[in-house]
Coordinates of C-alpha atoms and ligand atoms in Angstrom, one line a residue:
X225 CA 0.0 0.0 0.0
X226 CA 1.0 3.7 -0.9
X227 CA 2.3 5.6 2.0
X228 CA -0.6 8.7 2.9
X229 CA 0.5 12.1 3.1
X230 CA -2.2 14.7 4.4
X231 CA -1.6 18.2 4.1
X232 CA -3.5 21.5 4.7
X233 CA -3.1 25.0 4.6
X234 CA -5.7 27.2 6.3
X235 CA -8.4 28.2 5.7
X236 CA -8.5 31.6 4.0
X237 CA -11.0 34.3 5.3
X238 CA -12.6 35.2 1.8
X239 CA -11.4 38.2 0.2
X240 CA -11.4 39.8 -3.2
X241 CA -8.0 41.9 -2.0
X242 CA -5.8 38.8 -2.2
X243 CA -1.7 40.0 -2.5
X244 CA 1.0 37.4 -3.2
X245 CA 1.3 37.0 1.0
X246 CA -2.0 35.6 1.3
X247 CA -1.4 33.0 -1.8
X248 CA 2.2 31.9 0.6
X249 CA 0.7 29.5 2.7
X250 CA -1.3 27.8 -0.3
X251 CA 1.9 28.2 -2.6
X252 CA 4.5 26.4 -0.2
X253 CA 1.8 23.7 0.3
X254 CA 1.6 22.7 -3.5
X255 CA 5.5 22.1 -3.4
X256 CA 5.5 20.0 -0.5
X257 CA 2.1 17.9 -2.0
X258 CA 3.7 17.8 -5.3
X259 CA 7.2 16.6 -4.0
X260 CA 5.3 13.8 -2.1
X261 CA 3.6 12.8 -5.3
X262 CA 6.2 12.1 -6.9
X263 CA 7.7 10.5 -4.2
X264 CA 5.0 7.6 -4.8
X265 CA 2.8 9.1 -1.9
X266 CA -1.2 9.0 -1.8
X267 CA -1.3 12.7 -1.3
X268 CA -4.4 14.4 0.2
X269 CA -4.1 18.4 -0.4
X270 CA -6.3 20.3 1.5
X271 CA -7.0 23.9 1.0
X272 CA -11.0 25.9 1.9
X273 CA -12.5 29.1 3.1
X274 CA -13.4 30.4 6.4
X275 CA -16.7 31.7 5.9
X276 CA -19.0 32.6 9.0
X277 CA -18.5 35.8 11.9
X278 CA -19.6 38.8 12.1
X279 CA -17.3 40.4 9.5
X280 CA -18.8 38.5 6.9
X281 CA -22.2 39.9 7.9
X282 CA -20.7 43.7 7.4
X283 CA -18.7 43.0 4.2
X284 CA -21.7 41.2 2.5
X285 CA -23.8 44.5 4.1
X286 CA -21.8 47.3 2.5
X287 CA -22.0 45.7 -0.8
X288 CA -25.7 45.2 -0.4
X289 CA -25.8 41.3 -0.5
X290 CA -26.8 38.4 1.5
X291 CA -24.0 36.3 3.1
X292 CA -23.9 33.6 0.7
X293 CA -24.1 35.4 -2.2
X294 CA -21.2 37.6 -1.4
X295 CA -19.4 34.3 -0.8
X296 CA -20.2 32.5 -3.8
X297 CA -18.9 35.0 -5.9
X298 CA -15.4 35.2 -3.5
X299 CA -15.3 31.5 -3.3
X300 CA -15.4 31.5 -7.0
X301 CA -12.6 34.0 -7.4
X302 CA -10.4 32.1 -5.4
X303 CA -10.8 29.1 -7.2
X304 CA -9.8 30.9 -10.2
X305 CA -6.6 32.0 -8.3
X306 CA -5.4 28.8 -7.4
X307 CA -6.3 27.7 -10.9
X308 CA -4.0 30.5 -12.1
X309 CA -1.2 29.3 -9.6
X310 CA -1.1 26.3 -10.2
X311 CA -2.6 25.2 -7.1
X312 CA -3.2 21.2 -7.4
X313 CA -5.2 20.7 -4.4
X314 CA -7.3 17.6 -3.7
X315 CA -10.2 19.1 -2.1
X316 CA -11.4 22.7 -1.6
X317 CA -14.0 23.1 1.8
X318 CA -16.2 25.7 2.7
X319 CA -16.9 26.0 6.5
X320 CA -20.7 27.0 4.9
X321 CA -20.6 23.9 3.9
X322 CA -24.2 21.3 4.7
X323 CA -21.5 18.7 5.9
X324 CA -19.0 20.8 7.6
X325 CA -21.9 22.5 9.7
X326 CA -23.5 19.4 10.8
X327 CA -20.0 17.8 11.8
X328 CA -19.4 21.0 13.9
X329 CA -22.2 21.0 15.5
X330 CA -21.9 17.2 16.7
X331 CA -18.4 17.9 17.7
X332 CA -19.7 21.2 19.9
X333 CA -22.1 18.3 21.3
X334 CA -19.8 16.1 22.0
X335 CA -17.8 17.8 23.9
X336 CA -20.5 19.2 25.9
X337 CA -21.5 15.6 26.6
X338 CA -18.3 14.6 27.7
X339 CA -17.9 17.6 30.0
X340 CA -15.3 20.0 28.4
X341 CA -18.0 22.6 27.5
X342 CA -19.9 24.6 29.9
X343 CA -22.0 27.4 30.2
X344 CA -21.1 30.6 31.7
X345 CA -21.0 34.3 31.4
X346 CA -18.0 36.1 29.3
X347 CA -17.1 39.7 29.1
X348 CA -13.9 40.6 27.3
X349 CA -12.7 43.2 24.5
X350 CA -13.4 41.8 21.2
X351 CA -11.6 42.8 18.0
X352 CA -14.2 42.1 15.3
X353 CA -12.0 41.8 12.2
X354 CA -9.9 39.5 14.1
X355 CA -12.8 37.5 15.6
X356 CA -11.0 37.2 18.6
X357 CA -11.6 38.3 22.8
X358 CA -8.5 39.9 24.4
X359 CA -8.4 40.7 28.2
X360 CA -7.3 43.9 29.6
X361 CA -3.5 43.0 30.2
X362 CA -3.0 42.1 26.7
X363 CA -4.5 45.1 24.6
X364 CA -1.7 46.8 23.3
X365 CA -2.3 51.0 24.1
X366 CA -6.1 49.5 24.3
X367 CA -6.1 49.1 21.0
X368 CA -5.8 44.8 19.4
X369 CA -2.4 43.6 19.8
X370 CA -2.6 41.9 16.8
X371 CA -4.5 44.6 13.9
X372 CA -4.1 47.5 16.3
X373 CA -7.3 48.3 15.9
X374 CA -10.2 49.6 18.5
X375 CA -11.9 46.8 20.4
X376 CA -15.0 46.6 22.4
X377 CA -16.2 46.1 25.7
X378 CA -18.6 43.0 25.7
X379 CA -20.6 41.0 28.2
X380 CA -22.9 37.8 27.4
X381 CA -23.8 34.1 28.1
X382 CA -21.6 31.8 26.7
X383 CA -20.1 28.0 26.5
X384 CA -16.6 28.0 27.4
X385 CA -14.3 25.1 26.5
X386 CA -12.2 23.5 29.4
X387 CA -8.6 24.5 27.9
X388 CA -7.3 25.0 30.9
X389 CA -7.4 21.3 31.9
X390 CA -4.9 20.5 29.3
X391 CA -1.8 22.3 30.1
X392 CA 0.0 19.8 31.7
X393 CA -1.2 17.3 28.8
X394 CA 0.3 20.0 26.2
X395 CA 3.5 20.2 27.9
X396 CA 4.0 16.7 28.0
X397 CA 3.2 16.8 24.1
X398 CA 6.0 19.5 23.7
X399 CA 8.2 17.8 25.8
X400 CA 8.1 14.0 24.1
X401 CA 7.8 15.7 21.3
X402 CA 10.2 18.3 20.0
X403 CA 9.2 18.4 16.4
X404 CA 5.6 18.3 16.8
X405 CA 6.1 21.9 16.2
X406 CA 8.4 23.4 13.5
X407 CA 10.3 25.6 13.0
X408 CA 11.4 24.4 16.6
X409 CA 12.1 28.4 18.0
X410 CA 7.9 28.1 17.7
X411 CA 8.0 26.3 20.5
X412 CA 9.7 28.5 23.1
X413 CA 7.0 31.1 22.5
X414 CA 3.9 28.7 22.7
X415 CA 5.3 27.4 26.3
X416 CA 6.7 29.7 27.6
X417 CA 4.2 32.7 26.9
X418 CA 0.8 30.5 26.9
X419 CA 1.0 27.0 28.5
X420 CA 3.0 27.6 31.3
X421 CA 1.4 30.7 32.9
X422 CA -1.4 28.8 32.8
X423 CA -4.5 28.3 30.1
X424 CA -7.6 29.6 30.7
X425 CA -11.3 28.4 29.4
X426 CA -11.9 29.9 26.0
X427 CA -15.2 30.9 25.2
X428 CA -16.3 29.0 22.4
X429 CA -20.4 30.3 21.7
X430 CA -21.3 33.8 20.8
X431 CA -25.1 35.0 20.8
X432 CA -24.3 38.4 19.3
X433 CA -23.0 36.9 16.5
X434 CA -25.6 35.6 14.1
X435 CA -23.6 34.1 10.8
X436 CA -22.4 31.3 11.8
X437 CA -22.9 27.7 13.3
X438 CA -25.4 27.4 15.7
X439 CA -25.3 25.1 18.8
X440 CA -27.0 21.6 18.4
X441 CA -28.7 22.1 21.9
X442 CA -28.7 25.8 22.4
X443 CA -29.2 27.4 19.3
X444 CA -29.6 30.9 20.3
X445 CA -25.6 30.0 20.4
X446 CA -23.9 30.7 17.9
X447 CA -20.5 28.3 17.6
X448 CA -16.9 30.2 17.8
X449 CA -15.4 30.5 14.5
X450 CA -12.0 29.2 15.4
X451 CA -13.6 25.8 16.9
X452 CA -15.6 26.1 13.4
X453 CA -12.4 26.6 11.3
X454 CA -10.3 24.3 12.9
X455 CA -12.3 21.1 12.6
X456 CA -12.6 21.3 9.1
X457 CA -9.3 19.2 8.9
X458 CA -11.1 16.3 10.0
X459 CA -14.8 17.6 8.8
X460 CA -12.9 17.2 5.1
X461 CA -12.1 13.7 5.3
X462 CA -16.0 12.8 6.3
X463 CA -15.1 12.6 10.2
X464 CA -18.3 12.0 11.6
X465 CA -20.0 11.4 8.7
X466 CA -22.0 8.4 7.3
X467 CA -18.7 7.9 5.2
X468 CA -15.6 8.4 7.0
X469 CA -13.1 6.4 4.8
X470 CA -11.3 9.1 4.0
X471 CA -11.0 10.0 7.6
X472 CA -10.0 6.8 8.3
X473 CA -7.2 6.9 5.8
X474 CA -5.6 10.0 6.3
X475 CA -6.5 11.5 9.6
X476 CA -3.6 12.1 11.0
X477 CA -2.5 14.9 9.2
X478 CA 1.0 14.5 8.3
X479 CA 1.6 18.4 8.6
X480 CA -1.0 21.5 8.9
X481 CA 1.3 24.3 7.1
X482 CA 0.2 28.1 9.0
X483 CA 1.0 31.4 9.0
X484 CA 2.9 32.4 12.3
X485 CA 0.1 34.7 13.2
X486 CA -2.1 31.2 13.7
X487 CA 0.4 29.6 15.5
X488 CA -1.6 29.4 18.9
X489 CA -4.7 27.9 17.5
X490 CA -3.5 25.2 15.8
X491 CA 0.0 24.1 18.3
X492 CA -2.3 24.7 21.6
X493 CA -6.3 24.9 20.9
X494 CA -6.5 22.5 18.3
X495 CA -4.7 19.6 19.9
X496 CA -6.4 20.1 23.1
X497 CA -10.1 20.0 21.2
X498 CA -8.5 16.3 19.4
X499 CA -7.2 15.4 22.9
X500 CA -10.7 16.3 24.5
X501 CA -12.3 14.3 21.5
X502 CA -10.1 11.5 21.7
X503 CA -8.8 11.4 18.7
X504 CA -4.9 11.3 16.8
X505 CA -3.1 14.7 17.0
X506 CA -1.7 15.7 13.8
X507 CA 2.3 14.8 13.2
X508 CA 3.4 18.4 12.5
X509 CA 2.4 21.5 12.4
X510 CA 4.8 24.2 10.6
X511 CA 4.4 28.1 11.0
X512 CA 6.0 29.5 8.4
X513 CA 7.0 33.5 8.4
X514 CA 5.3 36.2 6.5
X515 CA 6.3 37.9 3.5
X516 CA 6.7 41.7 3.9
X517 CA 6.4 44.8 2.5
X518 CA 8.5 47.7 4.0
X519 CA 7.3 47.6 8.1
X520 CA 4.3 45.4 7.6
X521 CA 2.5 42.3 6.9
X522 CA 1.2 41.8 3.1
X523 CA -2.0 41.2 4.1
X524 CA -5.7 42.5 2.8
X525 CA -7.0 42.7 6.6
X526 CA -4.6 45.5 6.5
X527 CA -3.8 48.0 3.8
X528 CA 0.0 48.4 3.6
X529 CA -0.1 51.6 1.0
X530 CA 2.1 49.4 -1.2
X531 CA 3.7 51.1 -4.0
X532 CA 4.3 48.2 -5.5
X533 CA 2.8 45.6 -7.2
X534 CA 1.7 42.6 -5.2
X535 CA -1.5 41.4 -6.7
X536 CA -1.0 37.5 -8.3
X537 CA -3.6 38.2 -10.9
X538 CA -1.1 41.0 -12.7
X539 CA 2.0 39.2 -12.3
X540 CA 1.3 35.4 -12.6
X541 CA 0.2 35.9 -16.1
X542 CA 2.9 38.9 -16.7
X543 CA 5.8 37.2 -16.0
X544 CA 4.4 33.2 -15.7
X545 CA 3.5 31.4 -12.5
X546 CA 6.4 29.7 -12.5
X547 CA 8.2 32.7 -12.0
X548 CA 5.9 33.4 -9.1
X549 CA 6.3 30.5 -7.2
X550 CA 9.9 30.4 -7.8
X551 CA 10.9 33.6 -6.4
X552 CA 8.6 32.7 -3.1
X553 CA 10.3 29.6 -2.2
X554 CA 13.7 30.5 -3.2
X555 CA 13.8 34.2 -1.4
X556 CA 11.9 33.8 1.6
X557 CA 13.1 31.2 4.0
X558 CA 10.7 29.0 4.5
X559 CA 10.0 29.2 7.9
X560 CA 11.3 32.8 8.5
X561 CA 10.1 36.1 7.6
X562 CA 11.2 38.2 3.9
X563 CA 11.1 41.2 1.9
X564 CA 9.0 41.4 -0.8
X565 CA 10.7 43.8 -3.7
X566 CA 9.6 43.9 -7.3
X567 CA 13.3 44.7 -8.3
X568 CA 14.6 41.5 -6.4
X569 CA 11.5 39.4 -8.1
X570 CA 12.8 40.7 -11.6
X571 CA 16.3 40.0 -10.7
X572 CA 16.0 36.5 -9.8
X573 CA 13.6 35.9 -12.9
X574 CA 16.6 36.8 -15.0
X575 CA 19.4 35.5 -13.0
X576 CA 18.2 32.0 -12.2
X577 CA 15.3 31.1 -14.7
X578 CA 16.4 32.7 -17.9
X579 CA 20.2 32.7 -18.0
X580 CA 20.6 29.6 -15.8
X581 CA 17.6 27.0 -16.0
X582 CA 16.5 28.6 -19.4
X583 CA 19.7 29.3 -21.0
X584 CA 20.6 25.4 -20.0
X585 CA 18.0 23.9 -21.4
X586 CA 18.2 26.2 -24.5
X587 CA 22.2 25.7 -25.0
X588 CA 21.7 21.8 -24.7
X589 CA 19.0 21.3 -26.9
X590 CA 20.5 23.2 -29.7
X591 CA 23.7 21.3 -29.1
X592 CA 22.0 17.9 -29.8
X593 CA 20.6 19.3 -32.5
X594 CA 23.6 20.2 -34.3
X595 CA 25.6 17.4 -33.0
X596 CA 23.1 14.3 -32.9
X597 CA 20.2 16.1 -35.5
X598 CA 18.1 15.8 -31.5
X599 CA 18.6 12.9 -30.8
X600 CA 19.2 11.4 -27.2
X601 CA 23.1 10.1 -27.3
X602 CA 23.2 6.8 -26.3
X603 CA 24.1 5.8 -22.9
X604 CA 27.9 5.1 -22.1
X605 CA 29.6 5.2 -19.0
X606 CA 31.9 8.3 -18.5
X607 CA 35.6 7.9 -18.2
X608 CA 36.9 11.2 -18.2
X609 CA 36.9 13.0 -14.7
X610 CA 35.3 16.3 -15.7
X611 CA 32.1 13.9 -16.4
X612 CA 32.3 11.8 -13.5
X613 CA 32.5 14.7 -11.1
X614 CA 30.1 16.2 -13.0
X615 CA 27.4 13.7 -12.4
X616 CA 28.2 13.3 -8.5
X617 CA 27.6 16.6 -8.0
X618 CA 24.3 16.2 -9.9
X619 CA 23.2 13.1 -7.5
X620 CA 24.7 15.2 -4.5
X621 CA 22.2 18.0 -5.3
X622 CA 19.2 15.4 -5.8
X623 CA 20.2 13.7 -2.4
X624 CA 19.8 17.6 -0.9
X625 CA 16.6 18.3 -2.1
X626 CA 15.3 15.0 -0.9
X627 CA 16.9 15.6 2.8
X628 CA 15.5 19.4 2.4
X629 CA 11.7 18.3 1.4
X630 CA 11.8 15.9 4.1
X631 CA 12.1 18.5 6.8
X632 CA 10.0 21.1 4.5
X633 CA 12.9 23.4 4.2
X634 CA 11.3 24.1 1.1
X635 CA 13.6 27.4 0.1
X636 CA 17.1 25.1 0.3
X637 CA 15.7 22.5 -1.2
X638 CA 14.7 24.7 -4.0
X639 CA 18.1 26.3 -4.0
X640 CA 19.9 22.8 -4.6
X641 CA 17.2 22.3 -7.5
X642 CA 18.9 25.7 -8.9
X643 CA 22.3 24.5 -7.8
X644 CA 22.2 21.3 -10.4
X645 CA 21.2 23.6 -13.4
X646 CA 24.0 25.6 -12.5
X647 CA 26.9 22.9 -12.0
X648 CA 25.3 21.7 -15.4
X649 CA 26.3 25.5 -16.5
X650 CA 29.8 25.2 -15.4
X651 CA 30.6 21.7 -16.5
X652 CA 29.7 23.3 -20.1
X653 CA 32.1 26.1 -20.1
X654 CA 34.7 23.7 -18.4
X655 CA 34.5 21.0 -21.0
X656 CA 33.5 23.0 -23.9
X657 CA 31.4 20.3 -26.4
X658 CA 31.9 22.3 -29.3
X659 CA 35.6 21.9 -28.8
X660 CA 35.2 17.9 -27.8
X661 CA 33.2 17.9 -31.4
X662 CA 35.9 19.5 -33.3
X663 CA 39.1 17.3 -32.5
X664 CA 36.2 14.6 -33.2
X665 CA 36.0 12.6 -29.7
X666 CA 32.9 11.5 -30.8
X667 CA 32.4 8.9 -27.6
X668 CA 33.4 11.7 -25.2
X669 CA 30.8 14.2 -26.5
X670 CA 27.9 11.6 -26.6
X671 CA 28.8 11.5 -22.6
X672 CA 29.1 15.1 -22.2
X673 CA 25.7 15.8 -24.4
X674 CA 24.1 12.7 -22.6
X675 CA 25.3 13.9 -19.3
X676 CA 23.8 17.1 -20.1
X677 CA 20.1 16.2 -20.8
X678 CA 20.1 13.6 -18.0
X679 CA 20.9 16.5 -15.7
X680 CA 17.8 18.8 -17.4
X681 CA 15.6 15.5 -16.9
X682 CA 17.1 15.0 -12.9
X683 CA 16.3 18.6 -12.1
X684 CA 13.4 19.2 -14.3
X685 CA 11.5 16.4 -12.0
X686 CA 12.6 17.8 -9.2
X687 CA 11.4 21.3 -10.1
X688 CA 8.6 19.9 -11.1
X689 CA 6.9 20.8 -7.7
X690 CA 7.9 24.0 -7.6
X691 CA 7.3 25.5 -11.3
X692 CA 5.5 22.5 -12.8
X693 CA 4.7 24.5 -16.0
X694 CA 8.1 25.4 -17.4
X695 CA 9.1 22.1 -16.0
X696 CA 6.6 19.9 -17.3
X697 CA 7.3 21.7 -20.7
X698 CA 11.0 20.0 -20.9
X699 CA 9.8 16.6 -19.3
X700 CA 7.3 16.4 -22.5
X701 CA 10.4 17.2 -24.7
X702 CA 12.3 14.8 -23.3
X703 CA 9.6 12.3 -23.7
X704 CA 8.7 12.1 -20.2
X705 CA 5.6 12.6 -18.2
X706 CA 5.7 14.7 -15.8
X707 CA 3.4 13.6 -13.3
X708 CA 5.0 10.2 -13.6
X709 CA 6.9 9.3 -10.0
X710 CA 10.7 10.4 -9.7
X711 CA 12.9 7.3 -11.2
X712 CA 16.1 7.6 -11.9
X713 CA 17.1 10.2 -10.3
X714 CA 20.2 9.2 -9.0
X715 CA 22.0 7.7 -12.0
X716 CA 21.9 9.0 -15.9
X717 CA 19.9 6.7 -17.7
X718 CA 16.5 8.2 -17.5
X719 CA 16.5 8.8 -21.1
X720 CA 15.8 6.3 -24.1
X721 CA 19.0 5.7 -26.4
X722 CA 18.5 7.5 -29.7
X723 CA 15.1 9.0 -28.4
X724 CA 13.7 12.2 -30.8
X725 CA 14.0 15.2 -28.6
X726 CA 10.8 17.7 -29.6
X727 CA 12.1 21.2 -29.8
X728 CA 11.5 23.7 -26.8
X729 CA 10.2 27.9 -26.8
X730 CA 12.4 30.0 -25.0
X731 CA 11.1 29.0 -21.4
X732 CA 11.8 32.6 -19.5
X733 CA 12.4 35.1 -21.7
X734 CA 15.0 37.7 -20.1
X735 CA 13.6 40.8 -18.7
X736 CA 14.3 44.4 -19.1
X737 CA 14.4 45.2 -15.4
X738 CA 14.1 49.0 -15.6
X739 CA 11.3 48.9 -18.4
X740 CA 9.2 46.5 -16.1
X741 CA 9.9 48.2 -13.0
X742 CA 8.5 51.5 -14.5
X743 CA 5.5 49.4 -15.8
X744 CA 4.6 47.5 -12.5
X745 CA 4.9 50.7 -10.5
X746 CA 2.1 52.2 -13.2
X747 CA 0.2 49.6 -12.4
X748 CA 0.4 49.8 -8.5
X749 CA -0.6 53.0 -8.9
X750 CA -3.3 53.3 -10.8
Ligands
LIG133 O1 -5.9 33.1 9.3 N1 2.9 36.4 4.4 O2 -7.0 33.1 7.4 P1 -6.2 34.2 6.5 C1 2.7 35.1 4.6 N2 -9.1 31.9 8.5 N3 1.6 34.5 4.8 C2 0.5 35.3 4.8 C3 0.5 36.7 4.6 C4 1.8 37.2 4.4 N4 2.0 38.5 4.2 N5 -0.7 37.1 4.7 C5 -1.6 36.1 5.0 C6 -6.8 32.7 8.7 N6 -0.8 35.0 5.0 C7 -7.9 31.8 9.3 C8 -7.3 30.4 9.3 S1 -7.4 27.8 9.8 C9 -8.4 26.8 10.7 C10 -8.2 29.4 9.9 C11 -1.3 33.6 5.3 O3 -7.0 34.3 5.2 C12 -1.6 33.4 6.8 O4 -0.5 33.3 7.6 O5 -6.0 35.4 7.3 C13 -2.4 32.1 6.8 O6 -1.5 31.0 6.8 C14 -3.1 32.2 5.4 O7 -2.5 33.3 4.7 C15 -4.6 32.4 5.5 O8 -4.8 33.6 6.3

């Protein structure tokens, strides 16, 4: 049986305003679901949209709409988004979904029955475009600590769930396992600033709020969004459902990939609801950093006044979404915060996609055209150094990008992607084929030219799950398919002896940096 590997990002709060930061999360999660694909694994991807609280209500309000219509027509643009990015997941939920709703509301149930839910009085300030209740001590000049903007004073009846009773259950979680939280400096702040001061009941039923879930047995209650949101991990896979076999075959998750920002909910909140339900935590969870613009967060919930552009939908198709996803993964550290800057974008479009994967693949292939009319040199094993060195380094740089994945350090495994295209780069300028084919060492330059197109086929799977299109493009060429699972990789006979290679566009043309500059920044600005 295929191994399982179940991954998520979060759910997104709909929004018509969405920048590259908000496509991150779901944009390092295709990476890590392709990878695992090819790595033979039954991959489930699962990606959605956090639909009900009050800030639905007023956003649907202004634009003179009911709920669900200014959803649909969100939930639709979204879609189109990930379409546009290349986003392969497996299953797209709505929390306004019939089955998510009625699963949530059995959960609530549940763990009311089993005495973890209780019924009391809350008064707290609430930040309604966060959705979340802050007490005195943690406003920050009164004001949210985490938008900044004004909260307010509220009192009512509600449910409160027992998360207090699992502090010493999370520590022990924390402490047997180190990496249940990555990247592992997550961890200090989780204990150290939450569990160990001690965990207090969160309140977990609103009956102000009116958009939302409403309790099973109390439905002038309406259920707390992030008790909503986070069980649609499980609510997705048919948990509690008449047919749970997905559930059954991927629950676990292997990793839920968040934002840093969500941290809390899903390393302390979340495990203590499984706990409390009895069921598997997940194996990983992995809060990656933000991208930023200048000071702030790239987010819609907060209008940075960028003066650059940021928005998918102008540079996906401007520049290819390849090129999107590229610079994401290779210039923010995957589990750190980085700069977002429309020159360093360009830059690395030019530097690493055009002149160095590009410029390979383009160099080769007219090579074996004018040397073997494109056909694939047949296979012989390489005597000379240059070409033995040559082809270690290429199955060092494979062995990287496997250790990388494994431990989702998605922007070095990326890098040693690069770094194969590049020795490929080198090992042509050192060994010179068009020299080799003059002074007619015929033998040697099948190797050299073999070597060479093995390489594009190595790191073209490989890249595969991080710009499939341009990828897929030379796979095809080769006479490959790329969603086939990685074989091969470590040794150079991937290729068919004699094989007709089809002949390749430019993949990334090169960019004039100033010209675009000047046109992007129109476009910000208008
Ligand atoms: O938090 N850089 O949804 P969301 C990196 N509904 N990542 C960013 C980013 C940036 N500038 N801006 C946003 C929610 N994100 C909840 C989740 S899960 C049960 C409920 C990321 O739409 C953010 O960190 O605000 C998060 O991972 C994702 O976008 C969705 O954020």
């Amino acid at each position: 049986m295929k191994e399982k590997f179940y991954i998520t990002t979060p759910i997104y709060y709909p929004s018509n305003k969405m920048t590259l930061g908000n496509a991150y999360t779901t944009i390092c999660c295709d990476a890590l679901a392709r990878f695992n694909r090819k790595l033979g694994k039954d991959v489930f991807y699962l990606t959605g949209t956090d639909e009900h609280g009050q800030k639905i209500t007023q956003s649907a309000q202004k634009v003179g709409k009911s709920e669900k219509e200014y959803l649909d027509e969100i939930v639709a643009d979204t879609k189109q988004l990930w379409k546009l990015l290349d986003i392969s997941y497996d299953k797209f939920i709505r929390t306004t979904d019939d089955y998510h709703e009625k699963t949530v509301q059995k959960i609530f149930t549940e763990l009311y029955n089993k005495g973890y839910i209780y019924k009391g009085s809350y008064n707290g300030w609430y930040c309604t475009p966060c959705e979340s209740f802050w007490t005195e001590s943690q406003l920050v000049d009164g004001k949210c600590p985490d938008c900044g903007r004004e909260v307010k004073f509220q009192e009512e009846e509600a449910y409160f769930f027992k998360l207090s009773e699992f502090g010493d259950k999370l520590l022990k979680l924390y402490e047997e396992n180190p990496e249940f939280l990555l990247p592992k400096n997550r961890v200090n702040e989780m204990v150290n600033n939450f569990i160990k001061p001690g965990l207090t009941d969160l309140c977990v039923s609103r009956t102000s709020v009116k958009w939302g879930v409403p309790v099973e047995f109390d439905s002038k209650h309406t259920i707390y969004v992030w008790i909503d949101a986070l069980s649609n991990y499980i609510t997705a896979l048919g948990y509690g459902s008449s047919d749970d076999s997905l559930f059954k075959k991927f629950w676990p998750a292997d990793v839920h990939v968040i934002g840093k920002e969500i941290v809390r909910f899903h390393s302390i909140i979340w495990p203590a609801m499984l706990m409390a339900l009895d069921l598997p935590l997940p194996k990983q969870i992995f809060g990656h950093g933000w991208l930023l613009f200048g000071e702030g967060k790239l987010s819609k919930s907060k209008e940075s006044g960028a003066k650059e552009c940021i928005d998918p939908r102008v540079l996906a198709p401007r520049y290819s979404t390849d090129a999107v996803r590229y610079f994401l993964y290779r210039e923010i550290p995957f589990g750190s915060d980085g700069g977002y800057s429309t020159e360093a974008f360009l830059t690395r479009i030019n530097a690493d996609l055009a002149n160095n994967f590009g410029n390979l693949v383009s160099r080769t292939f007219s090579m074996n055209k004018k040397y073997f009319n494109s056909q694939i040199p047949q296979y012989l094993e390489p005597t000379n150094q240059d070409d033995i060195d040559f082809r270690n380094n290429v199955v060092s740089n494979v062995n990287d990008v496997k250790k990388y994945m494994q431990v989702y350090d998605i922007t070095k495994a990326v890098t040693s992607v690069l770094n194969i295209f590049t020795e490929a780069n080198t090992y042509i300028q050192k060994v010179q084929p068009w020299v080799i084919a003059k002074e007619g060492g015929q033998d040697r330059l099948k190797v050299v030219i073999r070597s060479l197109l093995e390489a594009i086929r190595i790191g073209s799977e490989l890249f595969y799950a991080f710009a499939p299109n341009s990828s897929s493009k030379v796979l095809e060429a080769l006479g490959l398919n790329p969603t086939a699972e990685f074989e091969n990789l470590d040794n150079f006979k991937g290729l068919k002896d004699n094989a007709q290679i089809s002949e390749l566009e430019i993949l990334f043309p090169r960019l004039d940096v100033e010209k675009e500059l000047k046109e992007l920044s129109e476009i910000a600005n208008n």
